[in-house]
PDB file of C-alpha atoms in Angstrom:
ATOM      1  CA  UNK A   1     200.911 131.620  -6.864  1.00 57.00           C
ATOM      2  CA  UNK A   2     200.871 128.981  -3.920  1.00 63.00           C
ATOM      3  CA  UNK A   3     200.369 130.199  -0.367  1.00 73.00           C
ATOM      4  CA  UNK A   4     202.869 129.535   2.087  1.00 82.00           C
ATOM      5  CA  UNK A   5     202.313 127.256   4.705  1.00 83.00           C
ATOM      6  CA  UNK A   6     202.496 129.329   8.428  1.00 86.00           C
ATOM      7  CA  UNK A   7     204.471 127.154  10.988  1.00 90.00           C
ATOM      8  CA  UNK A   8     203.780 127.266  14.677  1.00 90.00           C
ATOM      9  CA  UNK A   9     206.320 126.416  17.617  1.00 92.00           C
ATOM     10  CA  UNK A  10     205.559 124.170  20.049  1.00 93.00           C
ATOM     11  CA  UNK A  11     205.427 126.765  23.012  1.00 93.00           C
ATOM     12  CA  UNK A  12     203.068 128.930  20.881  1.00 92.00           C
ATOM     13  CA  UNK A  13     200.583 125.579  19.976  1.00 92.00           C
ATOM     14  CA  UNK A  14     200.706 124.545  24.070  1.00 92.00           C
ATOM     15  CA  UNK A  15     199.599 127.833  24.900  1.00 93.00           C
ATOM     16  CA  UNK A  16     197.125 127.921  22.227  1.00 92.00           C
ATOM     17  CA  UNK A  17     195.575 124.528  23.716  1.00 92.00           C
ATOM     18  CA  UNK A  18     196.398 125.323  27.423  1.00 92.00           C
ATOM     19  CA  UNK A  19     193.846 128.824  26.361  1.00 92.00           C
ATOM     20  CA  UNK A  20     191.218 126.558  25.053  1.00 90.00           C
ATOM     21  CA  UNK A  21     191.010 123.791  27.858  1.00 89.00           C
ATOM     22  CA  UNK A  22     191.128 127.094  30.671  1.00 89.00           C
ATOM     23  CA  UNK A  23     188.791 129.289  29.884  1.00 87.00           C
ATOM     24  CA  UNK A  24     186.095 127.196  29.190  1.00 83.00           C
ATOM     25  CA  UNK A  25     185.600 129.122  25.676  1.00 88.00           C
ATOM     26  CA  UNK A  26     184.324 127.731  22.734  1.00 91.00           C
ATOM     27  CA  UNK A  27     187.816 126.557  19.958  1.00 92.00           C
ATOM     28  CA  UNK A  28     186.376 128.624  17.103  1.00 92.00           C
ATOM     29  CA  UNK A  29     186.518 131.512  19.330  1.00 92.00           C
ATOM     30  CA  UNK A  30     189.783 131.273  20.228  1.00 92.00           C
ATOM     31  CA  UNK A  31     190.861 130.593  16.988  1.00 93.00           C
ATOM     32  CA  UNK A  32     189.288 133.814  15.904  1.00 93.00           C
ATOM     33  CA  UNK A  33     190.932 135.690  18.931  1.00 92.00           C
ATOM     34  CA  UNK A  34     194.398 133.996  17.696  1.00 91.00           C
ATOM     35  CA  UNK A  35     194.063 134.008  14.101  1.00 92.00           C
ATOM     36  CA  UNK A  36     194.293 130.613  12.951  1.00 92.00           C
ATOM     37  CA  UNK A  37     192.010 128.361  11.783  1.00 92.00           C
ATOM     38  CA  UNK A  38     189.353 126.806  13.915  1.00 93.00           C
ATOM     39  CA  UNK A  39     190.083 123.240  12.728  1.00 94.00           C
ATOM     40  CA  UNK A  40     193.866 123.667  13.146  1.00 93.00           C
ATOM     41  CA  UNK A  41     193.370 124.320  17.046  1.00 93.00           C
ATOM     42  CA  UNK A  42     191.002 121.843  17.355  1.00 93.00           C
ATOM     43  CA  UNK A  43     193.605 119.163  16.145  1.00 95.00           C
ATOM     44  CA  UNK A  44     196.426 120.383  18.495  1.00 93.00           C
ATOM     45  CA  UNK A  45     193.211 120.721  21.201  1.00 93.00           C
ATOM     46  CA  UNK A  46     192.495 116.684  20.460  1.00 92.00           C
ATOM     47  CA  UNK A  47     196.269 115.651  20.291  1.00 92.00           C
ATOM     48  CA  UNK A  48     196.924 117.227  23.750  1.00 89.00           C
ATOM     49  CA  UNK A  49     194.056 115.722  24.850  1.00 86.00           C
ATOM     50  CA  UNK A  50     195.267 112.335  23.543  1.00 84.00           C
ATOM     51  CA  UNK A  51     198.521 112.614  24.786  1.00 82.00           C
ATOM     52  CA  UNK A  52     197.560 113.346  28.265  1.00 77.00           C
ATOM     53  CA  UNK A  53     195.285 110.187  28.570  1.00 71.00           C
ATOM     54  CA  UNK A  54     198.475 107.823  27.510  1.00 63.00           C
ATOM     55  CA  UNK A  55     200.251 109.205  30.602  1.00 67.00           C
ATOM     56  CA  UNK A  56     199.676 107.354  33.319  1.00 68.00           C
ATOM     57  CA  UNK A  57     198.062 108.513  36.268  1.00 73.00           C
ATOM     58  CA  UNK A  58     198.840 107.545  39.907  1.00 81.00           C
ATOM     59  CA  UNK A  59     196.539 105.245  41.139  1.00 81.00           C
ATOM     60  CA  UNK A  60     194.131 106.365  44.060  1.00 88.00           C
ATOM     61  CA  UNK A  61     194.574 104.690  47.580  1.00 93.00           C
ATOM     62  CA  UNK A  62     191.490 102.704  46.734  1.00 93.00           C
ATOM     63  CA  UNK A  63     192.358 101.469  43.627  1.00 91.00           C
ATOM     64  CA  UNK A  64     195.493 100.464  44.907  1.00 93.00           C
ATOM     65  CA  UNK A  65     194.227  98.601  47.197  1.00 96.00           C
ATOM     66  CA  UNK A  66     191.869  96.666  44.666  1.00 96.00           C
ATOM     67  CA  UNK A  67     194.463  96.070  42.864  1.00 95.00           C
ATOM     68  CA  UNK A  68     196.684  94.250  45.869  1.00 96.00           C
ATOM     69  CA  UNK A  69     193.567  92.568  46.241  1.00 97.00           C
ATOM     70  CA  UNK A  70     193.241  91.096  42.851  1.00 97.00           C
ATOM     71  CA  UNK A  71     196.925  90.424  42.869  1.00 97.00           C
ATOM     72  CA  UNK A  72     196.303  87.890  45.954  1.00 98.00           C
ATOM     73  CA  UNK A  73     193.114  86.489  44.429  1.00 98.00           C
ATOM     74  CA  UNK A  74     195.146  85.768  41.313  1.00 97.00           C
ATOM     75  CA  UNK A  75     198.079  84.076  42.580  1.00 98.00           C
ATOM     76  CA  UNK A  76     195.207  82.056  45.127  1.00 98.00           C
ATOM     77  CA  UNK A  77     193.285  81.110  40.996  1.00 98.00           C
ATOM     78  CA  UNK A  78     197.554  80.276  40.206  1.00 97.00           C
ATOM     79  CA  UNK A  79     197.769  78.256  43.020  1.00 97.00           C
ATOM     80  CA  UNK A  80     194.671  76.310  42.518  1.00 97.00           C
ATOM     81  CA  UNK A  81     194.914  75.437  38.769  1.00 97.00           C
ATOM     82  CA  UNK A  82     198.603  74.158  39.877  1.00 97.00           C
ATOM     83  CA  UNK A  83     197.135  71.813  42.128  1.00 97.00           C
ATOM     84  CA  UNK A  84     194.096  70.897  40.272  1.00 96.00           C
ATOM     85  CA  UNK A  85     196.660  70.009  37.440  1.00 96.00           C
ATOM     86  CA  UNK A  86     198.248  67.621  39.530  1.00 95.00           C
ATOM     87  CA  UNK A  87     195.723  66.083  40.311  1.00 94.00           C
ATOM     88  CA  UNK A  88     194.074  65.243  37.352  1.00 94.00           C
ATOM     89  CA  UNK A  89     197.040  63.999  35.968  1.00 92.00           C
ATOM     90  CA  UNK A  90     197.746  61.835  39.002  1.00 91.00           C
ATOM     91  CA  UNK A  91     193.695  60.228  38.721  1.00 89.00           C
ATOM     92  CA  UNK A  92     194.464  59.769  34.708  1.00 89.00           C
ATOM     93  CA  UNK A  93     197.533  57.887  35.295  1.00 88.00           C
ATOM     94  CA  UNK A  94     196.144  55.867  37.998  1.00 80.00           C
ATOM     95  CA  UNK A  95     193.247  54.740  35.339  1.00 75.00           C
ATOM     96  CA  UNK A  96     195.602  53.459  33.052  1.00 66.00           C
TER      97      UNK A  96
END
């Protein structure tokens, strides 16, 4: 006879992982302390972990302000490809 499969709720598996990243404790002993199996809370340990980085953070006041800056550089580089462009069109044309 099979064994049956135990299922976990979400609240119960967030609490689980919010334990683990916390305390600073080792996985397998929290899995002990919970009774469930080490490589199950590791998993839902790694998927919070990898949902959390796909979120975005807010940007610092220095990066922001790198960023403004490379947005002005890179419409300046825009601005000067336009033009340069133009202008090599206009001295092939006036080869002809």
């Amino acid at each position: 006879m099979g064994s049956t499969r135990r299922k976990f709720t979400q609240e119960y598996k967030a609490e689980a992982v919010r334990l683990v990243l916390d305390s600073g404790r080792p996985v397998a002993d929290i899995a002990k302390s919970l009774g469930i199996h080490e490589a199950t809370l590791g998993n839902w340990v790694k998927k919070a972990k990898d949902d959390s980085e796909d979120e975005e953070r807010p940007l610092s006041v220095s990066e922001r302000a790198e960023l403004e800056e490379l947005r002005k550089k890179y419409a300046q580089a825009q601005m000067d490809i336009a033009f340069l462009k133009k202008a090599a069109s206009f001295f092939a044309s006036e080869q002809r």
